[in-house]
XYZ file of C-alpha atoms in Angstrom:
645
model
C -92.833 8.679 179.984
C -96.453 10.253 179.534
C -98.175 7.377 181.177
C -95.438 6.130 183.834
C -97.554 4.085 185.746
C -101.070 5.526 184.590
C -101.804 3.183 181.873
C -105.545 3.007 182.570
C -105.830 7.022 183.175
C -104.114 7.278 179.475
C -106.032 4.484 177.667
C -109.604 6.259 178.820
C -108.586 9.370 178.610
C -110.849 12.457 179.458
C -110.314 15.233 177.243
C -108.676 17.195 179.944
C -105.833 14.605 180.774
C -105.504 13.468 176.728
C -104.046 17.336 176.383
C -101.916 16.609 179.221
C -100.645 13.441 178.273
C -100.671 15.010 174.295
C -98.139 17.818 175.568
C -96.111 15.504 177.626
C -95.664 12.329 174.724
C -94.682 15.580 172.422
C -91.842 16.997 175.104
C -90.817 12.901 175.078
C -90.455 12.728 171.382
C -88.730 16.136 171.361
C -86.357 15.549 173.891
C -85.660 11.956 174.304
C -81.523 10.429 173.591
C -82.274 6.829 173.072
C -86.028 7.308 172.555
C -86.255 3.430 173.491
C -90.088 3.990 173.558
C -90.171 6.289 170.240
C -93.132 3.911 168.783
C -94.889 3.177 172.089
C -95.058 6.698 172.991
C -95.851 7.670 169.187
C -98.695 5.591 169.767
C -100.056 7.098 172.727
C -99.519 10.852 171.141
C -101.658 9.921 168.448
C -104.279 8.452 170.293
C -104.368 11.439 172.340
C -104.209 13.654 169.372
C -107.235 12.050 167.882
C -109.332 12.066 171.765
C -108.330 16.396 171.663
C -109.493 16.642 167.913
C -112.999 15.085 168.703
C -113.394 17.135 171.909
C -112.135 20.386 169.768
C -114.726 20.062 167.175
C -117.619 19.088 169.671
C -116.502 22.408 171.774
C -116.284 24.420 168.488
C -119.557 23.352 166.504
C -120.694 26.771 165.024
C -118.247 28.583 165.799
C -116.516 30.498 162.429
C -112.606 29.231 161.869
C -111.524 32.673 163.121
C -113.122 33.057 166.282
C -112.473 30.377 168.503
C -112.494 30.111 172.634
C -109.268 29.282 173.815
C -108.193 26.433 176.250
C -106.344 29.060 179.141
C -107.917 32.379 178.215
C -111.502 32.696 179.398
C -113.513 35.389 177.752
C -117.102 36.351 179.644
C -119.672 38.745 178.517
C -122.120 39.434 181.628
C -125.392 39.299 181.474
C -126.079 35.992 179.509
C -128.901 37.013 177.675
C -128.287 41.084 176.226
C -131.106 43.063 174.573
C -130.542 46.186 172.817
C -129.665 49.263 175.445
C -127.560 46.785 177.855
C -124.313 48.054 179.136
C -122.475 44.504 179.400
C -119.073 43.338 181.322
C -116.578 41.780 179.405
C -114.180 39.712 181.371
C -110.846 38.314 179.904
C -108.836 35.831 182.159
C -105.609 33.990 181.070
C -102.296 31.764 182.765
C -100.426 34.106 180.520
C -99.477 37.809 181.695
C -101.836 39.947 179.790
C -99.891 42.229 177.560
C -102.878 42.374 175.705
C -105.398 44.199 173.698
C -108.786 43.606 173.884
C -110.623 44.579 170.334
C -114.682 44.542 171.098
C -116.299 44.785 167.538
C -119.953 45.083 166.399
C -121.562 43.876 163.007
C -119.462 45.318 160.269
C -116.320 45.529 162.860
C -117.628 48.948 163.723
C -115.436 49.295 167.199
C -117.206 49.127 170.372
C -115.975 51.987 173.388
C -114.263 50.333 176.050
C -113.687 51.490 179.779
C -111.399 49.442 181.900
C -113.005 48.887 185.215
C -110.631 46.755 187.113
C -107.104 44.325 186.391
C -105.126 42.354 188.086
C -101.769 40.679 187.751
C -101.559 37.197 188.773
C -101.542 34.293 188.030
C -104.292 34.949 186.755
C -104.379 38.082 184.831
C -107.515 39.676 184.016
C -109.323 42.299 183.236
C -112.975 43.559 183.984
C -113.862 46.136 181.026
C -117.114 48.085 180.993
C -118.905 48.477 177.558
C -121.646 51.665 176.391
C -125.144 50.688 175.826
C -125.141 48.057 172.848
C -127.008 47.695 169.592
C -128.800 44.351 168.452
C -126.716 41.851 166.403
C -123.617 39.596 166.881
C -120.599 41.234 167.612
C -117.193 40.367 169.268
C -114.538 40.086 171.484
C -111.015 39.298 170.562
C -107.816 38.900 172.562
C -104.749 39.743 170.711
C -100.625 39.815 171.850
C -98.989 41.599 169.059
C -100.277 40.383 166.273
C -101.529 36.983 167.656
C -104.879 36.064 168.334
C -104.859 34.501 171.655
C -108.509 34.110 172.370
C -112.136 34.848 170.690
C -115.528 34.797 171.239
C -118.852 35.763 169.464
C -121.568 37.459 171.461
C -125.477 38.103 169.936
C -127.689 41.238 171.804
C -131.056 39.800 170.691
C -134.286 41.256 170.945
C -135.454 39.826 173.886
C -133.939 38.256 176.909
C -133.744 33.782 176.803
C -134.139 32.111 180.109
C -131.772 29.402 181.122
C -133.570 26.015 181.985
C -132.486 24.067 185.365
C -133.040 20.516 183.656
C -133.691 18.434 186.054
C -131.846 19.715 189.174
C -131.175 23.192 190.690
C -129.473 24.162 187.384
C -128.214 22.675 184.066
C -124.975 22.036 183.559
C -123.703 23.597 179.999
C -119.845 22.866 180.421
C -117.304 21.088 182.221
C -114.268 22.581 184.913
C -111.216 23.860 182.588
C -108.516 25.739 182.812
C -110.383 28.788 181.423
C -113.029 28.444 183.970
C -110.493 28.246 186.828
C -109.241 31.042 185.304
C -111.935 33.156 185.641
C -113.184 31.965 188.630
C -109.581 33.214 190.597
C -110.582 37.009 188.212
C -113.658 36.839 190.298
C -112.279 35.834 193.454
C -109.616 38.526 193.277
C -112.441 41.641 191.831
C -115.065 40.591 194.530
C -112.256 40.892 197.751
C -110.391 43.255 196.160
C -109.472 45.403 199.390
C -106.625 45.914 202.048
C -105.887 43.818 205.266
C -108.819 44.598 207.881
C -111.968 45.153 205.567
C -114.908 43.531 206.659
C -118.523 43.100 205.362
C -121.483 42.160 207.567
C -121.706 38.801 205.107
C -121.395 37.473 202.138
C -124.579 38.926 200.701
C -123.166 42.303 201.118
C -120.134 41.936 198.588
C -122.038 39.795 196.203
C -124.528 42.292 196.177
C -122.282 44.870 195.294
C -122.184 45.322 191.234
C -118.779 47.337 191.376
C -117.050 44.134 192.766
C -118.968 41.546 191.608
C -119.118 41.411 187.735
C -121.289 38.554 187.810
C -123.787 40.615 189.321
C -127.255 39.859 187.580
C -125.289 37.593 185.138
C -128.778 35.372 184.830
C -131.378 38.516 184.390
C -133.255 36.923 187.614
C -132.713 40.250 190.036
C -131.293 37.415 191.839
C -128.066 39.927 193.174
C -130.617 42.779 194.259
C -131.134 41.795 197.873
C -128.779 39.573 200.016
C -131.615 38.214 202.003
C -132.950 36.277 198.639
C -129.938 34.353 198.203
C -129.676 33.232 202.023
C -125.692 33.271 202.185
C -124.828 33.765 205.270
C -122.310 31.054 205.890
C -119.080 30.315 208.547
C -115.540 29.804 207.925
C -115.991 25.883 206.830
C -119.113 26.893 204.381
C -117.917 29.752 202.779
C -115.367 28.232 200.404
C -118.219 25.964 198.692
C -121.290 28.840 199.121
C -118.529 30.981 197.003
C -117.864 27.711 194.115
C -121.628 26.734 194.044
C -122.782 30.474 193.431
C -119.833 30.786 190.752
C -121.099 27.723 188.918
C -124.886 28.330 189.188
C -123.782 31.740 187.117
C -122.194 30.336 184.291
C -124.160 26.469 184.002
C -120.817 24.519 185.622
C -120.912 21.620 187.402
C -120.987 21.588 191.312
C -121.075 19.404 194.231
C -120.169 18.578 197.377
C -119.770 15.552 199.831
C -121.419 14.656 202.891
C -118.617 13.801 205.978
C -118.054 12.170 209.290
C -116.382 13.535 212.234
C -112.818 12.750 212.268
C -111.871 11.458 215.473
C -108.394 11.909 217.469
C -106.372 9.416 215.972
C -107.401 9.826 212.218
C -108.751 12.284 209.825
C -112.694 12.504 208.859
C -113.604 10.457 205.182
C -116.371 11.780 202.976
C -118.946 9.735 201.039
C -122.850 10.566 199.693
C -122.382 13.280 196.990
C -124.546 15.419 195.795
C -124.664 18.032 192.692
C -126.554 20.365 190.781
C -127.992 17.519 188.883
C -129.457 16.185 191.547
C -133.117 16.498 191.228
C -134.298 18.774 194.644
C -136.324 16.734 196.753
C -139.873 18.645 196.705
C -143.275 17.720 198.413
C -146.045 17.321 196.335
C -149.653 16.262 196.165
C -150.440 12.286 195.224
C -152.610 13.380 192.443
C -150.072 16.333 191.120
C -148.028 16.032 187.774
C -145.114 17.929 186.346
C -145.422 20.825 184.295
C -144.483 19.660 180.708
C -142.574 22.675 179.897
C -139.098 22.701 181.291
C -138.183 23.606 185.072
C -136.158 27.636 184.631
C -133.360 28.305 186.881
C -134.334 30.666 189.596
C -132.976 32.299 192.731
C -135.353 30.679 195.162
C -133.865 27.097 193.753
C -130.301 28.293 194.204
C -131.463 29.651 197.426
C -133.195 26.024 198.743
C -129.768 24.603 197.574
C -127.165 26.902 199.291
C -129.559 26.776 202.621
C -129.225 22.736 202.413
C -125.456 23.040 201.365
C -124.899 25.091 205.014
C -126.463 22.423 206.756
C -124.081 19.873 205.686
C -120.580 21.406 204.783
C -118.473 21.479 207.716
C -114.379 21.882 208.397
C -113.988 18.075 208.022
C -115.382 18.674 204.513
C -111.629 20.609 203.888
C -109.431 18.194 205.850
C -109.738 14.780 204.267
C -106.187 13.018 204.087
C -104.233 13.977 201.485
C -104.190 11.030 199.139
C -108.090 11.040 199.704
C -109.841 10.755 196.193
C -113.324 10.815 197.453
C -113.246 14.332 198.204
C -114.328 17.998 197.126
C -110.917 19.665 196.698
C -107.410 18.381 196.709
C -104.051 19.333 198.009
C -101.753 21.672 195.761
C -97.956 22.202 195.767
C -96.296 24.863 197.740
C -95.550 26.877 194.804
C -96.848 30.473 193.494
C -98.323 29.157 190.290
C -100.482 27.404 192.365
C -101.325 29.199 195.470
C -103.833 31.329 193.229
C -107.075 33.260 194.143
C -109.846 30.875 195.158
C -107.328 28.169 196.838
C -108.529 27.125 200.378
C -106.302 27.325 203.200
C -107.682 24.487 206.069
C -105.440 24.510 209.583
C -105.998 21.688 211.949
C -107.354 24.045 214.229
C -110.605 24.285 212.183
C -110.832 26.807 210.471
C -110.041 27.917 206.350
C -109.749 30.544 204.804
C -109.800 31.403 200.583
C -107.004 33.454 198.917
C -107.713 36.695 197.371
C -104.497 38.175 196.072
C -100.140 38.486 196.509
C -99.262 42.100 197.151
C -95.413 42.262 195.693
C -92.810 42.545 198.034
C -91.309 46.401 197.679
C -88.255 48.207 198.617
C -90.456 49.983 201.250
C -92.645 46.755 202.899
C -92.923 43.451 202.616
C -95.139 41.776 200.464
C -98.611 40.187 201.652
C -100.660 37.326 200.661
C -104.029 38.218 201.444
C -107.166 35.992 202.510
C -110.794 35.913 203.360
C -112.410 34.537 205.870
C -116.300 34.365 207.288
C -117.046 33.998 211.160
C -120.069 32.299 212.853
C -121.250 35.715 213.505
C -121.514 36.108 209.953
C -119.007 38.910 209.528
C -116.891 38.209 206.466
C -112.720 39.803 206.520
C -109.685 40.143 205.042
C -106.865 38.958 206.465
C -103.200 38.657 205.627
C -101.039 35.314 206.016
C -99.032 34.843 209.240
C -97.996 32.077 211.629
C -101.354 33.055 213.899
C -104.340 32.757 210.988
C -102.161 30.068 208.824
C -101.669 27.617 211.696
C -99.694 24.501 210.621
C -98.625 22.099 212.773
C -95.342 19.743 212.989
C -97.437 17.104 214.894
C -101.041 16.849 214.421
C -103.430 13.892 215.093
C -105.875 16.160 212.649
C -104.305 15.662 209.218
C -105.204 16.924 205.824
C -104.551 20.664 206.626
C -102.900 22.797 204.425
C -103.348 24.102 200.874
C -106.200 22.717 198.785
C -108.077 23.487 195.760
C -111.375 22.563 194.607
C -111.655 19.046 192.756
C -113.221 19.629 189.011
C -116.085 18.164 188.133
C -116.243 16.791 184.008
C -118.402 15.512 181.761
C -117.330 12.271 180.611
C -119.884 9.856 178.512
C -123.148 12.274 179.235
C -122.150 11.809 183.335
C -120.501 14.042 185.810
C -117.581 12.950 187.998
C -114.713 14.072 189.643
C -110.821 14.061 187.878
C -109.009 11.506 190.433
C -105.344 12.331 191.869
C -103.595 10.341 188.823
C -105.362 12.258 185.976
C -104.750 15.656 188.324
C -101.357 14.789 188.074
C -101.233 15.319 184.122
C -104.378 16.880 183.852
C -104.273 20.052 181.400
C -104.033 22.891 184.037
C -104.623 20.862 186.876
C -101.237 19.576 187.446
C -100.557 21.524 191.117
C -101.504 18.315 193.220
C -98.932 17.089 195.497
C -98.522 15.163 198.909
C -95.303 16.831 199.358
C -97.081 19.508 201.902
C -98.281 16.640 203.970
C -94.956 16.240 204.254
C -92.901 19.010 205.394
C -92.578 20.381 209.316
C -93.980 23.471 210.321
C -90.601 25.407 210.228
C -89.921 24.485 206.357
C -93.616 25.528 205.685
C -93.556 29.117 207.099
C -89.770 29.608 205.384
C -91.182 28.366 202.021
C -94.194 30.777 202.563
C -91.971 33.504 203.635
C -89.649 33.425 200.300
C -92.682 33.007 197.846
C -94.494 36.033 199.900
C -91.253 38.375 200.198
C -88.178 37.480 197.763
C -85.890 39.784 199.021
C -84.553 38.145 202.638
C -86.176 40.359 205.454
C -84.007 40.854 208.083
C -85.344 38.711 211.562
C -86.197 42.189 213.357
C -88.401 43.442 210.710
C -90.099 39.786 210.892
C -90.491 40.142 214.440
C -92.227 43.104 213.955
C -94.127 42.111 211.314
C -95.741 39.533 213.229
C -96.230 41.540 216.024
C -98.020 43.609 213.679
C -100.566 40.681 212.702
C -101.153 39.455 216.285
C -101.937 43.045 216.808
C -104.143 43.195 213.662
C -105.839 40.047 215.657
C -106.732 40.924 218.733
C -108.132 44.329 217.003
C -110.661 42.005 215.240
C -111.375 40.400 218.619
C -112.126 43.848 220.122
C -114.730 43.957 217.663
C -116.318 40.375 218.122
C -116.237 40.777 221.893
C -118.460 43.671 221.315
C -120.468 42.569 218.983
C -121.281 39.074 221.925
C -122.078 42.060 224.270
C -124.525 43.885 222.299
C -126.695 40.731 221.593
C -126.097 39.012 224.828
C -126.243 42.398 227.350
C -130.086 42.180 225.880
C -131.023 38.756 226.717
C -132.573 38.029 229.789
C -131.503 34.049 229.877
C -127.645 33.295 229.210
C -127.097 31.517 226.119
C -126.846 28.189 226.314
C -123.604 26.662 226.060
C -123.047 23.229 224.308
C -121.376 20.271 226.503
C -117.352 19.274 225.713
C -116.322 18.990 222.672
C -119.686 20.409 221.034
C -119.146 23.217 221.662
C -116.754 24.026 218.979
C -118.861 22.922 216.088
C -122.701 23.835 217.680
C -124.711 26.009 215.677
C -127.995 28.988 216.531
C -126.827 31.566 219.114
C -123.763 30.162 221.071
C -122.043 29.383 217.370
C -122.356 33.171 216.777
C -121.434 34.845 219.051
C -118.895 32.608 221.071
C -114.863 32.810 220.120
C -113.468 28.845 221.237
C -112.176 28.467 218.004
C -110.803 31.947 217.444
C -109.298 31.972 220.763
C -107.830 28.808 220.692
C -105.908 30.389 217.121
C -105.526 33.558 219.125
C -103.162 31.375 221.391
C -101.198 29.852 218.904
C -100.338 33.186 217.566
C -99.221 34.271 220.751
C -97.315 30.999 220.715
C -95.531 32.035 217.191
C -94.282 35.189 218.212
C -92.613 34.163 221.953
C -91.150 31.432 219.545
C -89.637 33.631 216.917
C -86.440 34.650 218.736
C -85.353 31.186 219.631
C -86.328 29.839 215.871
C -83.959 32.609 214.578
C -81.633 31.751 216.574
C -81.303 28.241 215.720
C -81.356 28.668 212.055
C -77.964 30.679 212.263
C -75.162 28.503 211.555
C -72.935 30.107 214.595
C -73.998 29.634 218.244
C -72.718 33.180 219.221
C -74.461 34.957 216.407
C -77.407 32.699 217.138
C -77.444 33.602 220.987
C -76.836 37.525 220.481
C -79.887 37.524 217.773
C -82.348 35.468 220.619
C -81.318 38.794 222.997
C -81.544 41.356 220.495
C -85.169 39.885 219.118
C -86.385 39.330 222.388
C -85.545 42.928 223.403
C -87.198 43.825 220.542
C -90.340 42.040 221.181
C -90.791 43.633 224.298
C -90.027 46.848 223.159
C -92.867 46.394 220.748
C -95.281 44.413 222.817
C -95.151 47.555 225.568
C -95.569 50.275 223.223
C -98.571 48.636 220.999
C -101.722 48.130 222.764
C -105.505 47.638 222.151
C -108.649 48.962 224.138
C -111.952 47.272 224.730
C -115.516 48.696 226.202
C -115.905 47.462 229.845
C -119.151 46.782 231.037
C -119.182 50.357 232.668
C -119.139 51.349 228.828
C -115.562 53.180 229.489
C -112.563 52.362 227.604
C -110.280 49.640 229.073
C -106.283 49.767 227.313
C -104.340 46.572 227.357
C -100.566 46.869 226.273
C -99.762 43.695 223.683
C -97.658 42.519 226.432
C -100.188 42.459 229.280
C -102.290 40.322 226.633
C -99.530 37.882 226.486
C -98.821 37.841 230.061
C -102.660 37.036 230.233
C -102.755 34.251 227.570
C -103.497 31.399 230.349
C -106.587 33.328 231.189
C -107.519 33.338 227.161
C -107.903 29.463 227.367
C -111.412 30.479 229.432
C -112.525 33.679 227.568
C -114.434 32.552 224.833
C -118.147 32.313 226.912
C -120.283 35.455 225.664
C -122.237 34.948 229.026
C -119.292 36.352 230.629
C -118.541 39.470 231.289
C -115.973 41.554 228.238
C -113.779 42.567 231.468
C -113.432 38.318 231.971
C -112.881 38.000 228.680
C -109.870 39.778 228.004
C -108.573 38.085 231.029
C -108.728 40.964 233.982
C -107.457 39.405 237.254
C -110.123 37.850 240.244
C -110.113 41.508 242.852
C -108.651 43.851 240.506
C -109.949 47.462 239.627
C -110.659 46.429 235.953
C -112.963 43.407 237.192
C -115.074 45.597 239.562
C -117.403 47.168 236.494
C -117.795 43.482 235.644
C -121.754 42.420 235.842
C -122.286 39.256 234.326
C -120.665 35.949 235.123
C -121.484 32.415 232.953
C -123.224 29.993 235.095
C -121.616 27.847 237.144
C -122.214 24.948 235.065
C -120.932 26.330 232.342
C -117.717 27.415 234.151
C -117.097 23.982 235.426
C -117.303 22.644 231.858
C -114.922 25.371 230.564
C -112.842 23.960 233.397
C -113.369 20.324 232.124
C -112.445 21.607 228.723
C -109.084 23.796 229.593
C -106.725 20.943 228.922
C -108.188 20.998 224.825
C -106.840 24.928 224.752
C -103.349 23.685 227.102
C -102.583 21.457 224.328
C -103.913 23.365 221.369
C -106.065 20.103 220.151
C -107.923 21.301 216.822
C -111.797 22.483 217.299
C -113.546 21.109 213.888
């Protein structure tokens, strides 16, 4: 039925849902034996038919009958506003695998030169094409397979550039969240990380200010992309997800907002309330006697800027792990399925901390395939990094819940208002109909096997997995190197120790000790080291014989060590020579890791070297004792691998 149990979600039906419902009263009426609801369900297909109608003639006023936008296939030209001389992006973005031609036409269908500057296969598809310097008029772009037209748009180069107004908030909003604008968000996701396992940037501002990745880069004509500083994006791991969405959506006039959260606490999950858009008018301190301008506000980079400096202060990991069947939230959980596990989908552990997905690397003959991730750390480096049991923590058991997969609520216009689709209309939503509780669901082991047959179709043998996640673990303490280095440089030239928060603070402080401190990175450190001395006995247990099962555990575990004693990493002591430490002396260290994280300490303490030992004798800095005896209060969090948001 296309309302089971949603009758008030069909009989108000947004736009977005009536095409939803529309397609699934049509598969009823197609498909149905008895059809013992033939003239109920009639009845709702023609309501529905009538609700899309309206919405399709209100989205396509002035547009000709043979150029119209399309519902899944997003075309963008970058900049907004083009003048004669420009050199403009064109972006196409589509559900459907683009065995396409793009045709880009001028006045009098004189063809336009095209250079493609980046693609990628999805979902979604897309492609980033780079255009010679255009003349004025109204030309366009159209999306053909075969001989179909699957998507069209008109574009004018006028002779001088229009400014966008900001209404009355930080910017206007011009359109609603759609399939064709999730589309193209994921295209930008994917073009702006596009890079192997390991890449790092020193922040956010330095990728967005790149115009080779970004092709929204000076979409608005502001200069607002020509200095990092301007934009004041320098956000963590929790922020980064919604800096990313709110700078998307200030681009192209979409809607955006965001929640304000509590804490959760130990036994329950943190709920969300107070939210706030891009609508909502800035609050700005002005003289009694002072009046508005009467011409309208323009959108501007330092407005975007006041607004992405606010949205730091208040976004937080609890903002990403709201229960599952939580409606008053700003993203929603999504199935464990490829169609749906696309570029810009947020990945929140209960350990506290997310990540965003960038792209799937196929699975070849020759190596396994990869998803790949970014992530930004309180010391406001920004990385890529690929999905394994020790940077995709799940847990079986967790008083923390609402981890997992999530994407980001849309926002709509419905009667002149904004507000967010609930979880019944995402169920049937057109394009939105990934959200499921079934992840909230599932154990740890059924998680990682899922992830493991979407990620690499082709069964790996357990050795090469083995090795494969030794490979990642190995990939993350190599970041670590880094990070501990980074602590020493800004610490070694203090002359007071930084000053570390008290208990449980100190995972979610902020100013110095959030930058430059690893609790939370060491506590997922551990559980990674956790995954891999697990591996041999999981593999064992899934085969179905005991004696096959017992004879893999020996021959993975010989393997392990094998690996672990031939693989090693090498930090700077304080001496500034070069300390090696074999993967398995890390491991045999990992109780010492539950006390590492203090930058006051020492880097030979905090890769664990041994109370007398020759490595701890270039040692020459030691956290105060008060500190120390709080890391000691605290051990038992890092013991039992309690989350840190």
């Amino acid at each position: 039925m296309p309302c089971a149990g949603l009758r008030a979600t069909c009989d108000k039906a947004h736009p977005l849902v009536a095409r939803g419902v529309l397609m699934r009263a049509e598969a009823y009426l197609a498909n149905c034996s008895e059809c013992r609801q033939r003239v109920q369900v009639t009845a709702t297909r023609d309501r529905m038919r009538a609700i899309v109608a309206r919405d399709e003639r209100a989205r396509h006023r002035g547009e000709p009958d043979d150029c119209r936008a399309s519902n899944d296939t997003a075309v963008l030209v970058s900049p907004a506003s083009l003048v004669a001389g420009d050199q403009p992006r064109v972006v196409v973005a589509s559900d459907r695998a683009l065995d396409a031609r793009v045709e880009i036409t001028a006045e009098g269908s004189r063809p336009l030169t095209v250079t493609e500057r980046e693609r990628g296969d999805g979902p979604p598809w897309y492609r980033v094409l780079g255009l010679g310097a255009v003349e004025r008029g109204v030309h366009r772009v159209v999306v053909k397979q075969g001989a179909n037209v699957i998507a069209c748009q008109r574009f004018t180069v006028a002779e001088r550039r229009r400014r966008r107004t900001a209404g009355a908030g930080v910017w206007k909003t011009e359109r609603g969240w759609d399939r064709a604008a999730e589309n193209l968000y994921s295209a930008w996701i994917a073009a702006l990380f596009s890079a192997p396992e390991g890449k790092r940037w020193n922040g956010i501002g330095a990728v967005l200010t790149d115009a080779s990745r970004n092709f929204l880069h000076g979409h608005l004509g502001l200069g607002e992309d020509a200095d990092s500083e301007q934009l004041a994006l320098h956000p963590d791991c929790a922020d980064a997800p919604h800096v990313m969405r709110a700078y998307f959506a200030w681009k192209l006039g979409l809607p955006f907002g965001h929640h304000r959260c509590g804490y959760g606490q130990l036994d329950g999950p943190p709920r969300c309330g107070d939210w706030t858009t891009n609508e909502t008018p800035p609050v700005e301190t002005r003289d009694p006697g002072e009046t508005m301008p009467a011409t309208p506000r323009l959108a501007s980079r330092a407005s975007f800027r006041d607004f992405a400096e606010r949205l730091l202060g208040v976004t937080t990991a609890r903002s990403l792990r709201t229960v599952a069947t939580d409606e008053v939230t700003d993203l929603y959980p999504v199935a464990l399925h490829r169609e749906h596990l696309r570029p810009g989908v947020v990945f929140a552990d209960p350990y506290g901390h997310t990540l965003t997905l960038v792209k799937w690397v196929p699975q070849t003959a020759a190596r396994p395939g990869q998803l790949l991730a970014v992530d930004a750390e309180p010391d406001g480096t920004i990385g890529m990094r690929r999905f394994w049991r020790g940077t995709f923590l799940f847990a079986d058991q967790h008083t923390t819940e609402g981890f997992g997969f999530k994407a980001f609520r849309p926002i709509v216009r419905d009667k002149g208002e904004m507000r967010l689709l609930s979880n019944d209309e995402l169920t049937i939503a057109d394009g939105y109909r990934g959200f499921s509780l079934e992840p909230s669901r599932i154990d740890a082991a059924d998680f990682y096997a899922q992830m493991s047959r979407m990620i690499s179709p082709e069964p790996k043998p357990a050795r090469q997995e083995l090795q494969d996640l030794v490979g990642a673990l190995l990939a993350q303490l190599e970041r670590r190197v880094a990070e501990v280095d980074i602590a020493e440089q800004i610490v070694g030239a203090r002359k007071t120790p930084i000053e570390m928060p008290e208990g449980r603070a100190m995972f979610r402080s902020t100013g110095p000790w959030e930058a430059v401190s690893t609790p939370c990175r060491d506590l997922r450190l551990l559980v990674g080291i956790d995954s891999v001395l697990s591996f041999p006995e999981q593999a064992a247990r899934a085969e179905a014989d005991a004696t096959r099962g017992e004879a893999l555990r020996r021959e993975l575990e010989a393997v392990l060590r094998t690996e672990s004693e031939s693989k090693a990493i090498e930090y700077t002591r304080s001496d500034a020579g070069k300390q090696r430490l074999s993967l398995a002396e890390v491991i045999r260290r990992r109780a010492a890791f539950e006390a590492a994280y203090n930058p006051n300490d020492c880097p030979e303490l905090r890769w664990g070297a041994a109370e007398g030992s020759a490595e701890l004798r270039s040692c020459r800095r030691r956290a105060p004792d008060a500190q120390r005896g709080s890391m000691a209060r605290m051990r038992h969090w890092f013991v039992k691998r309690y989350s840190c948001g």
